[in-house]
Amino acid sequence: MTSVDLGIPVTRRTVDTSARPDTPYLVDRFGRVATDLRVSLIDKCNLRCTYCMPAEGLPWMKRSEMLDTDEMIRLISLAVRELGVTNVRFTGGEPLLRQDLVDIIAATGSLPEAPRTSLTTNGINLGRFAEQLAGSGLDRVNISLDTLDRETFHGLTRRDRFEDVIAGLEAAKEHGLEPVKVNSVLLRGINDHEACDLLRYCLDRGYQLRFIEQMPLDPQHGWDRAEMVTADEILRLLGEEFSLTPHTAERGSAPAERWLVDGGPATVGVIGSVTRPFCATCDRTRLTADGQLRSCLFSQTETNLREPMREGVDDAELATLWRETMWAKAAGHGMDREDFVQPTRPMSSIGG
Ligand code: SF4
């Protein structure tokens, strides 16, 4: 199996950087500065969510193609020391399946001017690892939970692990990985009737709920815009039981529009990635588990940092590659354009 078999782009366009200002930071042609590094640590997952993966899974990355612990720490360290990264989020696949996760988080947290760290997880193994993760310096977690019904969970994820996720949520709170954020995707006819129940559940426990519009990143190419539950619909569903008023705090580069629930202070977030894009304020740069740099979730090209690193290039050259990649970042994902093309790499190996 090669990266081509996985549908992973391996080349990068030549970038004209003649107009790029002389700055060490990750600036792009549209005035944005990337300070938020998303690191996908592994493409494997212990769920098989229907909107993310086929039941049989995917052809996983070969171990030799994946960055090892030292390589991963070297690139994260470079981003923090030289490129102005101030936040690092670890994602997957399911990042808790990576055995050196705690080492990578601890190394990230011990960097001078350590970034804030967070983890996006399905929560299955969090009950076992939350204490260790908190001890390693992890600041907070985002946990995916689309339903409160065990049977629906089983149907959606093809695994009977609902109780494990609930235990993971509780462990995250117990060990101070807060605010505990819950990410939910509503699917028409499957769990869209649970919007209010999910919000009430999170409010009762002090979790911050964010609904996310489903995005076209599934390898089965089953996403159908007409079927997607939109941000407007989510707000309408929540409005049946709750009074929502826009949160007045500065949103900055945050993807979620936040709403005060019943006057606050509790809030709910809606991430309208498709119908309310926030690309104009995007501050993200992405590194995959196999050492490919992506300037956007929807990039059609990647920059291979793994090979130059293994060929012995120094940090200065890696930093230049990183800066050039971000300079070439597109203005937006273009999902509204007729010629939009879904990226070949699936969500599970890009990271959320
Ligand atoms: S990566 Fe996330 S969405 Fe995909 S199968 Fe795993 S838990 Fe589900």
CSV table of N, CA and C in Angstrom, one decimal, residues 11 40 48 60 90 98 105 134 141 203 239 329:
chain,number,residue,atom,x,y,z
A,11,THR,N,2.2,15.9,-3.8
A,11,THR,CA,3.0,17.0,-4.4
A,11,THR,C,2.5,18.3,-3.9
A,40,SER,N,-2.8,15.7,13.5
A,40,SER,CA,-3.4,14.4,13.4
A,40,SER,C,-2.4,13.3,13.8
A,48,ARG,N,-16.6,3.3,13.9
A,48,ARG,CA,-16.7,3.3,12.5
A,48,ARG,C,-17.9,4.2,12.1
A,60,TRP,N,-5.1,1.6,6.3
A,60,TRP,CA,-4.4,2.5,7.3
A,60,TRP,C,-3.0,2.8,6.8
A,90,PHE,N,-4.5,18.1,19.3
A,90,PHE,CA,-4.2,16.7,18.9
A,90,PHE,C,-5.5,16.1,18.4
A,98,ARG,N,-2.9,6.3,19.9
A,98,ARG,CA,-1.5,6.5,19.7
A,98,ARG,C,-0.8,6.3,21.0
A,105,ILE,N,2.3,15.0,24.3
A,105,ILE,CA,1.7,16.1,25.0
A,105,ILE,C,2.6,16.7,26.0
A,134,ALA,N,-4.2,14.7,32.0
A,134,ALA,CA,-4.1,16.0,32.8
A,134,ALA,C,-2.8,16.1,33.4
A,141,VAL,N,-10.3,19.1,26.5
A,141,VAL,CA,-10.7,18.1,25.5
A,141,VAL,C,-12.0,18.5,24.8
A,203,LEU,N,-25.9,21.0,29.5
A,203,LEU,CA,-26.2,22.1,30.5
A,203,LEU,C,-26.2,21.5,31.9
A,239,GLY,N,-34.6,26.3,19.4
A,239,GLY,CA,-35.5,27.3,19.7
A,239,GLY,C,-36.9,26.8,20.2
A,329,LYS,N,-2.0,29.3,1.0
A,329,LYS,CA,-3.3,28.9,1.5
A,329,LYS,C,-4.4,29.6,0.7
